[in-house]
Amino acid sequence: MIWSLREAILGFRRRPWTHSSWLLALTLCLGCIGWVRAHAEGTNEILQRLDPAGEVWAFLNEQVDDEPIKGLLARLEALPSVRQARLLNDEQVRRRLASELRDPQAAQEIPDALLPRAIHLTPPSGGQVAPAAITILRAAPGVESVDAGARELLRTRARVRQIHMGAHLLSLLLTLTIVILGVALGRLVMSLRREEIAVLRLLGATRDRLIGPLMLTGVVVGIAAGLGGYCMSAALGHWMRQSTDLIVATPADLAFRLMLLGALTQIAGTGLGMLSEIQKPELEQ
């Protein structure tokens, strides 16, 4: 193991530009796939922020008493199309306003005295609140506005799902492309180190002893490229969130997936290139 580590370090020193180019090319490839994955995670976050389809919200006048509101909630819950009717607290109202403003921080900065009172109607699973319940809400005293935009919300969720699925499909295609490019890159580097391998063979290094440092080099490059690709996608995601309204998420487990992908592709590419070079007789090399 010590000999493999020493030879791997010497390999970097012998060909610094080759290994630097290898690392940079793989980092850019993995950074691209990390960027697409960040967009897919961002659309998933948008889907979680959207209200479940079919729910109804009503905002109340501040002057209305609690007793009429309790009676209204009881009548609404008696309807078959309403599973739950509840009066929201301040934190739940802030979450609702955050989804409308598209800015959670702005919703948190609203003073408590300015927060409206709100009623939330939840339909049965997979159902819709019946128009009768919405009519009762609009006719009730103290109700200022009713948000029953289920159709528009369904369209929005459908569009976001399409973008979400498209990002995942593009990520899959990029993964397959990067696997091919990574394997080819590993084989290319092994072919560039043909003379180095031949010298080691002439000095008495067996094929088994050559496998260790070459594979270790590929693993180190793959892991470093995966970490570099994650840092690149995280930096781009931070810039996009600060300069635009796009939501781009880079979870921590994305770094592990990119490092794993980089290491596996380089193990495969280095292994294939190493087999083709080591199998050659010393005189032929």
PDB file of C-alpha atoms in Angstrom:
ATOM      1  CA  MET A   1       0.000   0.000   0.000  1.00  0.00           C
ATOM      2  CA  ILE A   2       2.825   2.412   0.846  1.00  0.00           C
ATOM      3  CA  TRP A   3       4.549   1.616  -2.472  1.00  0.00           C
ATOM      4  CA  SER A   4       1.273   2.225  -4.341  1.00  0.00           C
ATOM      5  CA  LEU A   5       0.788   5.571  -2.626  1.00  0.00           C
ATOM      6  CA  ARG A   6       4.381   6.613  -3.322  1.00  0.00           C
ATOM      7  CA  GLU A   7       4.135   5.653  -6.985  1.00  0.00           C
ATOM      8  CA  ALA A   8       0.809   7.470  -7.321  1.00  0.00           C
ATOM      9  CA  ILE A   9       2.387  10.666  -5.950  1.00  0.00           C
ATOM     10  CA  LEU A  10       5.384  10.243  -8.266  1.00  0.00           C
ATOM     11  CA  GLY A  11       2.986   9.775 -11.187  1.00  0.00           C
ATOM     12  CA  PHE A  12       1.419  13.162 -10.416  1.00  0.00           C
ATOM     13  CA  ARG A  13       4.868  14.738 -10.255  1.00  0.00           C
ATOM     14  CA  ARG A  14       6.051  13.161 -13.514  1.00  0.00           C
ATOM     15  CA  ARG A  15       3.037  14.360 -15.506  1.00  0.00           C
ATOM     16  CA  PRO A  16       1.493  17.337 -13.660  1.00  0.00           C
ATOM     17  CA  TRP A  17      -0.155  18.838 -16.742  1.00  0.00           C
ATOM     18  CA  THR A  18      -1.664  15.537 -17.815  1.00  0.00           C
ATOM     19  CA  HIS A  19      -3.188  14.881 -14.408  1.00  0.00           C
ATOM     20  CA  SER A  20      -4.295  18.514 -13.994  1.00  0.00           C
ATOM     21  CA  SER A  21      -6.071  18.437 -17.358  1.00  0.00           C
ATOM     22  CA  TRP A  22      -7.593  15.074 -16.452  1.00  0.00           C
ATOM     23  CA  LEU A  23      -8.889  16.491 -13.155  1.00  0.00           C
ATOM     24  CA  LEU A  24     -10.188  19.713 -14.729  1.00  0.00           C
ATOM     25  CA  ALA A  25     -12.048  17.965 -17.553  1.00  0.00           C
ATOM     26  CA  LEU A  26     -13.710  15.522 -15.183  1.00  0.00           C
ATOM     27  CA  THR A  27     -14.580  18.307 -12.720  1.00  0.00           C
ATOM     28  CA  LEU A  28     -16.352  20.288 -15.445  1.00  0.00           C
ATOM     29  CA  CYS A  29     -18.300  17.209 -16.539  1.00  0.00           C
ATOM     30  CA  LEU A  30     -19.403  16.368 -13.002  1.00  0.00           C
ATOM     31  CA  GLY A  31     -20.144  20.048 -12.338  1.00  0.00           C
ATOM     32  CA  CYS A  32     -22.564  20.053 -15.280  1.00  0.00           C
ATOM     33  CA  ILE A  33     -24.456  17.069 -13.980  1.00  0.00           C
ATOM     34  CA  GLY A  34     -24.470  18.592 -10.485  1.00  0.00           C
ATOM     35  CA  TRP A  35     -25.957  21.773 -11.928  1.00  0.00           C
ATOM     36  CA  VAL A  36     -28.768  19.866 -13.634  1.00  0.00           C
ATOM     37  CA  ARG A  37     -29.395  17.857 -10.458  1.00  0.00           C
ATOM     38  CA  ALA A  38     -29.567  21.137  -8.524  1.00  0.00           C
ATOM     39  CA  HIS A  39     -32.341  22.331 -10.856  1.00  0.00           C
ATOM     40  CA  ALA A  40     -34.201  19.041 -10.341  1.00  0.00           C
ATOM     41  CA  GLU A  41     -33.931  19.433  -6.565  1.00  0.00           C
ATOM     42  CA  GLY A  42     -35.126  23.030  -6.908  1.00  0.00           C
ATOM     43  CA  THR A  43     -38.292  21.989  -8.734  1.00  0.00           C
ATOM     44  CA  ASN A  44     -38.893  19.379  -6.043  1.00  0.00           C
ATOM     45  CA  GLU A  45     -38.664  22.142  -3.432  1.00  0.00           C
ATOM     46  CA  ILE A  46     -41.178  24.212  -5.428  1.00  0.00           C
ATOM     47  CA  LEU A  47     -43.597  21.271  -5.474  1.00  0.00           C
ATOM     48  CA  GLN A  48     -43.315  20.984  -1.706  1.00  0.00           C
ATOM     49  CA  ARG A  49     -44.036  24.693  -1.293  1.00  0.00           C
ATOM     50  CA  LEU A  50     -47.146  24.603  -3.474  1.00  0.00           C
ATOM     51  CA  ASP A  51     -50.343  24.016  -1.606  1.00  0.00           C
ATOM     52  CA  PRO A  52     -51.966  20.610  -2.090  1.00  0.00           C
ATOM     53  CA  ALA A  53     -54.415  20.784  -4.965  1.00  0.00           C
ATOM     54  CA  GLY A  54     -58.080  21.311  -4.058  1.00  0.00           C
ATOM     55  CA  GLU A  55     -57.613  23.245  -0.810  1.00  0.00           C
ATOM     56  CA  VAL A  56     -59.532  26.488  -0.156  1.00  0.00           C
ATOM     57  CA  TRP A  57     -58.420  29.529   1.820  1.00  0.00           C
ATOM     58  CA  ALA A  58     -60.570  32.382   3.154  1.00  0.00           C
ATOM     59  CA  PHE A  59     -59.367  35.592   4.791  1.00  0.00           C
ATOM     60  CA  LEU A  60     -61.511  37.153   7.524  1.00  0.00           C
ATOM     61  CA  ASN A  61     -62.328  40.634   8.689  1.00  0.00           C
ATOM     62  CA  GLU A  62     -60.559  41.494  11.923  1.00  0.00           C
ATOM     63  CA  GLN A  63     -63.825  42.742  13.473  1.00  0.00           C
ATOM     64  CA  VAL A  64     -65.650  39.410  13.240  1.00  0.00           C
ATOM     65  CA  ASP A  65     -66.316  37.578  16.523  1.00  0.00           C
ATOM     66  CA  ASP A  66     -65.056  34.094  17.319  1.00  0.00           C
ATOM     67  CA  GLU A  67     -68.467  32.519  17.960  1.00  0.00           C
ATOM     68  CA  PRO A  68     -69.809  33.025  14.391  1.00  0.00           C
ATOM     69  CA  ILE A  69     -66.522  31.665  13.038  1.00  0.00           C
ATOM     70  CA  LYS A  70     -66.828  28.502  15.159  1.00  0.00           C
ATOM     71  CA  GLY A  71     -70.378  27.977  13.884  1.00  0.00           C
ATOM     72  CA  LEU A  72     -69.207  28.506  10.298  1.00  0.00           C
ATOM     73  CA  LEU A  73     -66.417  25.944  10.717  1.00  0.00           C
ATOM     74  CA  ALA A  74     -68.875  23.413  12.172  1.00  0.00           C
ATOM     75  CA  ARG A  75     -71.257  23.837   9.218  1.00  0.00           C
ATOM     76  CA  LEU A  76     -68.443  23.498   6.717  1.00  0.00           C
ATOM     77  CA  GLU A  77     -67.067  20.315   8.331  1.00  0.00           C
ATOM     78  CA  ALA A  78     -70.556  18.780   8.102  1.00  0.00           C
ATOM     79  CA  LEU A  79     -70.301  18.886   4.294  1.00  0.00           C
ATOM     80  CA  PRO A  80     -69.099  15.654   2.605  1.00  0.00           C
ATOM     81  CA  SER A  81     -66.553  17.519   0.437  1.00  0.00           C
ATOM     82  CA  VAL A  82     -64.773  19.065   3.449  1.00  0.00           C
ATOM     83  CA  ARG A  83     -62.546  16.821   5.523  1.00  0.00           C
ATOM     84  CA  GLN A  84     -61.313  19.571   7.820  1.00  0.00           C
ATOM     85  CA  ALA A  85     -62.157  23.247   8.395  1.00  0.00           C
ATOM     86  CA  ARG A  86     -59.870  25.147  10.750  1.00  0.00           C
ATOM     87  CA  LEU A  87     -58.910  28.637  11.810  1.00  0.00           C
ATOM     88  CA  LEU A  88     -55.198  29.145  11.195  1.00  0.00           C
ATOM     89  CA  ASN A  89     -52.741  30.468  13.740  1.00  0.00           C
ATOM     90  CA  ASP A  90     -50.165  33.183  13.004  1.00  0.00           C
ATOM     91  CA  GLU A  91     -47.388  30.780  11.915  1.00  0.00           C
ATOM     92  CA  GLN A  92     -49.695  28.967   9.476  1.00  0.00           C
ATOM     93  CA  VAL A  93     -50.847  32.310   8.030  1.00  0.00           C
ATOM     94  CA  ARG A  94     -47.193  33.319   7.546  1.00  0.00           C
ATOM     95  CA  ARG A  95     -46.506  30.105   5.609  1.00  0.00           C
ATOM     96  CA  ARG A  96     -49.502  30.818   3.391  1.00  0.00           C
ATOM     97  CA  LEU A  97     -48.351  34.377   2.736  1.00  0.00           C
ATOM     98  CA  ALA A  98     -44.804  33.140   2.071  1.00  0.00           C
ATOM     99  CA  SER A  99     -46.098  30.910  -0.731  1.00  0.00           C
ATOM    100  CA  GLU A 100     -47.956  33.851  -2.287  1.00  0.00           C
ATOM    101  CA  LEU A 101     -45.088  36.316  -1.889  1.00  0.00           C
ATOM    102  CA  ARG A 102     -42.476  33.690  -2.955  1.00  0.00           C
ATOM    103  CA  ASP A 103     -40.307  35.049  -0.161  1.00  0.00           C
ATOM    104  CA  PRO A 104     -40.382  33.349   3.278  1.00  0.00           C
ATOM    105  CA  GLN A 105     -38.226  36.112   4.779  1.00  0.00           C
ATOM    106  CA  ALA A 106     -40.716  38.817   3.731  1.00  0.00           C
ATOM    107  CA  ALA A 107     -43.566  36.854   5.338  1.00  0.00           C
ATOM    108  CA  GLN A 108     -41.617  36.550   8.599  1.00  0.00           C
ATOM    109  CA  GLU A 109     -41.077  40.317   8.683  1.00  0.00           C
ATOM    110  CA  ILE A 110     -44.832  41.102   8.663  1.00  0.00           C
ATOM    111  CA  PRO A 111     -45.845  42.383  12.133  1.00  0.00           C
ATOM    112  CA  ASP A 112     -48.295  40.222  14.077  1.00  0.00           C
ATOM    113  CA  ALA A 113     -50.794  43.076  14.210  1.00  0.00           C
ATOM    114  CA  LEU A 114     -51.011  43.141  10.404  1.00  0.00           C
ATOM    115  CA  LEU A 115     -51.474  39.403   9.904  1.00  0.00           C
ATOM    116  CA  PRO A 116     -54.963  38.573   8.593  1.00  0.00           C
ATOM    117  CA  ARG A 117     -57.108  35.852  10.101  1.00  0.00           C
ATOM    118  CA  ALA A 118     -57.668  32.932   7.755  1.00  0.00           C
ATOM    119  CA  ILE A 119     -59.781  29.778   7.378  1.00  0.00           C
ATOM    120  CA  HIS A 120     -58.407  26.690   5.660  1.00  0.00           C
ATOM    121  CA  LEU A 121     -60.620  23.994   4.086  1.00  0.00           C
ATOM    122  CA  THR A 122     -59.099  20.599   3.293  1.00  0.00           C
ATOM    123  CA  PRO A 123     -60.966  18.225   0.949  1.00  0.00           C
ATOM    124  CA  PRO A 124     -60.914  14.416   1.242  1.00  0.00           C
ATOM    125  CA  SER A 125     -57.857  12.705  -0.220  1.00  0.00           C
ATOM    126  CA  GLY A 126     -57.864  13.098  -4.004  1.00  0.00           C
ATOM    127  CA  GLY A 127     -61.053  15.197  -3.951  1.00  0.00           C
ATOM    128  CA  GLN A 128     -62.122  18.812  -4.338  1.00  0.00           C
ATOM    129  CA  VAL A 129     -64.051  21.170  -2.095  1.00  0.00           C
ATOM    130  CA  ALA A 130     -67.585  21.393  -3.496  1.00  0.00           C
ATOM    131  CA  PRO A 131     -68.847  24.734  -4.871  1.00  0.00           C
ATOM    132  CA  ALA A 132     -71.505  24.727  -2.126  1.00  0.00           C
ATOM    133  CA  ALA A 133     -68.833  25.096   0.548  1.00  0.00           C
ATOM    134  CA  ILE A 134     -67.225  27.961  -1.353  1.00  0.00           C
ATOM    135  CA  THR A 135     -70.631  29.649  -1.708  1.00  0.00           C
ATOM    136  CA  ILE A 136     -71.236  29.320   2.050  1.00  0.00           C
ATOM    137  CA  LEU A 137     -67.840  30.854   2.716  1.00  0.00           C
ATOM    138  CA  ARG A 138     -68.391  33.822   0.422  1.00  0.00           C
ATOM    139  CA  ALA A 139     -71.830  34.506   1.889  1.00  0.00           C
ATOM    140  CA  ALA A 140     -70.676  34.282   5.512  1.00  0.00           C
ATOM    141  CA  PRO A 141     -70.377  37.599   7.375  1.00  0.00           C
ATOM    142  CA  GLY A 142     -66.838  38.646   8.087  1.00  0.00           C
ATOM    143  CA  VAL A 143     -65.250  36.788   5.123  1.00  0.00           C
ATOM    144  CA  GLU A 144     -63.414  39.280   2.950  1.00  0.00           C
ATOM    145  CA  SER A 145     -61.919  37.033   0.247  1.00  0.00           C
ATOM    146  CA  VAL A 146     -61.895  33.365  -0.770  1.00  0.00           C
ATOM    147  CA  ASP A 147     -59.027  31.747  -2.646  1.00  0.00           C
ATOM    148  CA  ALA A 148     -60.370  28.685  -4.454  1.00  0.00           C
ATOM    149  CA  GLY A 149     -57.979  28.699  -7.444  1.00  0.00           C
ATOM    150  CA  ALA A 150     -57.807  24.929  -7.669  1.00  0.00           C
ATOM    151  CA  ARG A 151     -57.765  24.864 -11.463  1.00  0.00           C
ATOM    152  CA  GLU A 152     -54.911  27.343 -11.749  1.00  0.00           C
ATOM    153  CA  LEU A 153     -53.032  25.567  -8.971  1.00  0.00           C
ATOM    154  CA  LEU A 154     -53.387  22.228 -10.734  1.00  0.00           C
ATOM    155  CA  ARG A 155     -52.014  23.753 -13.928  1.00  0.00           C
ATOM    156  CA  THR A 156     -49.069  25.219 -12.026  1.00  0.00           C
ATOM    157  CA  ARG A 157     -48.291  21.903 -10.373  1.00  0.00           C
ATOM    158  CA  ALA A 158     -48.513  20.139 -13.754  1.00  0.00           C
ATOM    159  CA  ARG A 159     -46.035  22.602 -15.300  1.00  0.00           C
ATOM    160  CA  VAL A 160     -43.613  22.227 -12.394  1.00  0.00           C
ATOM    161  CA  ARG A 161     -43.881  18.423 -12.611  1.00  0.00           C
ATOM    162  CA  GLN A 162     -43.052  18.592 -16.330  1.00  0.00           C
ATOM    163  CA  ILE A 163     -39.950  20.669 -15.580  1.00  0.00           C
ATOM    164  CA  HIS A 164     -39.083  18.299 -12.733  1.00  0.00           C
ATOM    165  CA  MET A 165     -39.333  15.209 -14.942  1.00  0.00           C
ATOM    166  CA  GLY A 166     -37.425  16.948 -17.743  1.00  0.00           C
ATOM    167  CA  ALA A 167     -34.595  17.825 -15.367  1.00  0.00           C
ATOM    168  CA  HIS A 168     -34.413  14.235 -14.135  1.00  0.00           C
ATOM    169  CA  LEU A 169     -34.394  12.901 -17.710  1.00  0.00           C
ATOM    170  CA  LEU A 170     -31.653  15.351 -18.714  1.00  0.00           C
ATOM    171  CA  SER A 171     -29.705  14.341 -15.599  1.00  0.00           C
ATOM    172  CA  LEU A 172     -29.970  10.675 -16.588  1.00  0.00           C
ATOM    173  CA  LEU A 173     -28.769  11.375 -20.133  1.00  0.00           C
ATOM    174  CA  LEU A 174     -25.888  13.467 -18.792  1.00  0.00           C
ATOM    175  CA  THR A 175     -24.970  10.690 -16.365  1.00  0.00           C
ATOM    176  CA  LEU A 176     -24.745   8.158 -19.193  1.00  0.00           C
ATOM    177  CA  THR A 177     -22.723  10.627 -21.273  1.00  0.00           C
ATOM    178  CA  ILE A 178     -20.350  11.363 -18.407  1.00  0.00           C
ATOM    179  CA  VAL A 179     -19.889   7.650 -17.724  1.00  0.00           C
ATOM    180  CA  ILE A 180     -18.763   7.180 -21.325  1.00  0.00           C
ATOM    181  CA  LEU A 181     -16.579  10.309 -21.265  1.00  0.00           C
ATOM    182  CA  GLY A 182     -15.090   9.415 -17.889  1.00  0.00           C
ATOM    183  CA  VAL A 183     -14.172   5.899 -18.991  1.00  0.00           C
ATOM    184  CA  ALA A 184     -12.674   7.246 -22.223  1.00  0.00           C
ATOM    185  CA  LEU A 185     -10.757   9.881 -20.262  1.00  0.00           C
ATOM    186  CA  GLY A 186      -9.295   7.261 -17.940  1.00  0.00           C
ATOM    187  CA  ARG A 187      -8.200   5.120 -20.883  1.00  0.00           C
ATOM    188  CA  LEU A 188      -6.671   8.143 -22.602  1.00  0.00           C
ATOM    189  CA  VAL A 189      -4.546   8.982 -19.569  1.00  0.00           C
ATOM    190  CA  MET A 190      -3.374   5.371 -19.347  1.00  0.00           C
ATOM    191  CA  SER A 191      -2.334   5.467 -22.997  1.00  0.00           C
ATOM    192  CA  LEU A 192      -0.375   8.682 -22.338  1.00  0.00           C
ATOM    193  CA  ARG A 193       1.445   6.911 -19.515  1.00  0.00           C
ATOM    194  CA  ARG A 194       2.436   4.012 -21.814  1.00  0.00           C
ATOM    195  CA  GLU A 195       6.139   4.795 -21.662  1.00  0.00           C
ATOM    196  CA  GLU A 196       6.052   5.147 -17.876  1.00  0.00           C
ATOM    197  CA  ILE A 197       4.375   1.749 -17.540  1.00  0.00           C
ATOM    198  CA  ALA A 198       6.917   0.180 -19.901  1.00  0.00           C
ATOM    199  CA  VAL A 199       9.839   1.561 -17.854  1.00  0.00           C
ATOM    200  CA  LEU A 200       8.359   0.198 -14.644  1.00  0.00           C
ATOM    201  CA  ARG A 201       7.900  -3.178 -16.315  1.00  0.00           C
ATOM    202  CA  LEU A 202      11.538  -3.210 -17.455  1.00  0.00           C
ATOM    203  CA  LEU A 203      12.667  -2.341 -13.926  1.00  0.00           C
ATOM    204  CA  GLY A 204      10.965  -5.472 -12.656  1.00  0.00           C
ATOM    205  CA  ALA A 205       7.547  -4.244 -11.563  1.00  0.00           C
ATOM    206  CA  THR A 206       5.006  -7.031 -11.896  1.00  0.00           C
ATOM    207  CA  ARG A 207       1.546  -6.510 -13.286  1.00  0.00           C
ATOM    208  CA  ASP A 208       0.012  -6.920  -9.845  1.00  0.00           C
ATOM    209  CA  ARG A 209       2.258  -4.188  -8.400  1.00  0.00           C
ATOM    210  CA  LEU A 210       1.339  -1.792 -11.210  1.00  0.00           C
ATOM    211  CA  ILE A 211      -2.392  -2.117 -10.565  1.00  0.00           C
ATOM    212  CA  GLY A 212      -2.263  -0.458  -7.127  1.00  0.00           C
ATOM    213  CA  PRO A 213      -0.782   2.982  -7.952  1.00  0.00           C
ATOM    214  CA  LEU A 214      -2.660   3.308 -11.244  1.00  0.00           C
ATOM    215  CA  MET A 215      -6.034   2.483  -9.699  1.00  0.00           C
ATOM    216  CA  LEU A 216      -5.299   4.699  -6.683  1.00  0.00           C
ATOM    217  CA  THR A 217      -4.564   7.602  -9.018  1.00  0.00           C
ATOM    218  CA  GLY A 218      -7.880   7.117 -10.813  1.00  0.00           C
ATOM    219  CA  VAL A 219      -9.842   6.940  -7.536  1.00  0.00           C
ATOM    220  CA  VAL A 220      -8.195  10.103  -6.164  1.00  0.00           C
ATOM    221  CA  VAL A 221      -8.864  12.022  -9.377  1.00  0.00           C
ATOM    222  CA  GLY A 222     -12.489  10.821  -9.474  1.00  0.00           C
ATOM    223  CA  ILE A 223     -13.201  11.795  -5.854  1.00  0.00           C
ATOM    224  CA  ALA A 224     -11.463  15.175  -6.206  1.00  0.00           C
ATOM    225  CA  ALA A 225     -13.371  15.877  -9.435  1.00  0.00           C
ATOM    226  CA  GLY A 226     -16.674  14.958  -7.777  1.00  0.00           C
ATOM    227  CA  LEU A 227     -15.990  17.306  -4.877  1.00  0.00           C
ATOM    228  CA  GLY A 228     -14.912  20.052  -7.283  1.00  0.00           C
ATOM    229  CA  GLY A 229     -18.041  19.535  -9.387  1.00  0.00           C
ATOM    230  CA  TYR A 230     -20.239  19.838  -6.301  1.00  0.00           C
ATOM    231  CA  CYS A 231     -18.500  23.056  -5.246  1.00  0.00           C
ATOM    232  CA  MET A 232     -18.991  24.449  -8.749  1.00  0.00           C
ATOM    233  CA  SER A 233     -22.711  23.588  -8.828  1.00  0.00           C
ATOM    234  CA  ALA A 234     -23.195  24.945  -5.278  1.00  0.00           C
ATOM    235  CA  ALA A 235     -21.505  28.235  -6.212  1.00  0.00           C
ATOM    236  CA  LEU A 236     -23.626  28.573  -9.358  1.00  0.00           C
ATOM    237  CA  GLY A 237     -26.748  27.734  -7.348  1.00  0.00           C
ATOM    238  CA  HIS A 238     -25.950  30.411  -4.763  1.00  0.00           C
ATOM    239  CA  TRP A 239     -25.385  32.965  -7.521  1.00  0.00           C
ATOM    240  CA  MET A 240     -28.671  32.027  -9.216  1.00  0.00           C
ATOM    241  CA  ARG A 241     -30.626  32.347  -5.975  1.00  0.00           C
ATOM    242  CA  GLN A 242     -29.124  35.760  -5.274  1.00  0.00           C
ATOM    243  CA  SER A 243     -29.510  37.225  -8.770  1.00  0.00           C
ATOM    244  CA  THR A 244     -32.723  35.585 -10.057  1.00  0.00           C
ATOM    245  CA  ASP A 245     -36.016  34.133  -8.788  1.00  0.00           C
ATOM    246  CA  LEU A 246     -35.009  30.579  -9.714  1.00  0.00           C
ATOM    247  CA  ILE A 247     -34.886  28.025  -6.904  1.00  0.00           C
ATOM    248  CA  VAL A 248     -31.788  25.832  -7.157  1.00  0.00           C
ATOM    249  CA  ALA A 249     -30.978  23.368  -4.371  1.00  0.00           C
ATOM    250  CA  THR A 250     -27.683  21.547  -3.793  1.00  0.00           C
ATOM    251  CA  PRO A 251     -28.195  19.022  -0.967  1.00  0.00           C
ATOM    252  CA  ALA A 252     -25.176  17.609   0.815  1.00  0.00           C
ATOM    253  CA  ASP A 253     -25.785  14.081  -0.470  1.00  0.00           C
ATOM    254  CA  LEU A 254     -25.237  15.382  -4.013  1.00  0.00           C
ATOM    255  CA  ALA A 255     -21.525  15.713  -3.184  1.00  0.00           C
ATOM    256  CA  PHE A 256     -21.345  12.035  -2.224  1.00  0.00           C
ATOM    257  CA  ARG A 257     -23.150  10.979  -5.400  1.00  0.00           C
ATOM    258  CA  LEU A 258     -20.838  13.028  -7.615  1.00  0.00           C
ATOM    259  CA  MET A 259     -17.720  11.712  -5.866  1.00  0.00           C
ATOM    260  CA  LEU A 260     -19.019   8.147  -6.179  1.00  0.00           C
ATOM    261  CA  LEU A 261     -19.782   8.647  -9.881  1.00  0.00           C
ATOM    262  CA  GLY A 262     -16.352  10.151 -10.485  1.00  0.00           C
ATOM    263  CA  ALA A 263     -14.541   7.361  -8.650  1.00  0.00           C
ATOM    264  CA  LEU A 264     -16.486   4.574 -10.408  1.00  0.00           C
ATOM    265  CA  THR A 265     -15.967   6.012 -13.891  1.00  0.00           C
ATOM    266  CA  GLN A 266     -12.247   6.436 -13.304  1.00  0.00           C
ATOM    267  CA  ILE A 267     -11.910   2.938 -11.857  1.00  0.00           C
ATOM    268  CA  ALA A 268     -13.564   1.593 -15.009  1.00  0.00           C
ATOM    269  CA  GLY A 269     -11.568   3.788 -17.404  1.00  0.00           C
ATOM    270  CA  THR A 270      -8.253   3.266 -15.631  1.00  0.00           C
ATOM    271  CA  GLY A 271      -8.875  -0.453 -15.375  1.00  0.00           C
ATOM    272  CA  LEU A 272      -9.633  -0.852 -19.067  1.00  0.00           C
ATOM    273  CA  GLY A 273      -6.703   1.302 -20.138  1.00  0.00           C
ATOM    274  CA  MET A 274      -4.415  -0.434 -17.692  1.00  0.00           C
ATOM    275  CA  LEU A 275      -5.357  -3.881 -18.982  1.00  0.00           C
ATOM    276  CA  SER A 276      -4.643  -2.909 -22.582  1.00  0.00           C
ATOM    277  CA  GLU A 277      -1.232  -1.456 -21.654  1.00  0.00           C
ATOM    278  CA  ILE A 278      -0.068  -4.018 -19.112  1.00  0.00           C
ATOM    279  CA  GLN A 279      -0.975  -6.978 -21.288  1.00  0.00           C
ATOM    280  CA  LYS A 280       1.497  -5.828 -23.938  1.00  0.00           C
ATOM    281  CA  PRO A 281       4.945  -7.454 -23.843  1.00  0.00           C
ATOM    282  CA  GLU A 282       7.822  -5.244 -22.707  1.00  0.00           C
ATOM    283  CA  LEU A 283       9.532  -5.347 -26.121  1.00  0.00           C
ATOM    284  CA  GLU A 284       6.357  -4.269 -27.891  1.00  0.00           C
ATOM    285  CA  GLN A 285       5.963  -1.293 -25.590  1.00  0.00           C
TER     286      GLN A 285
END
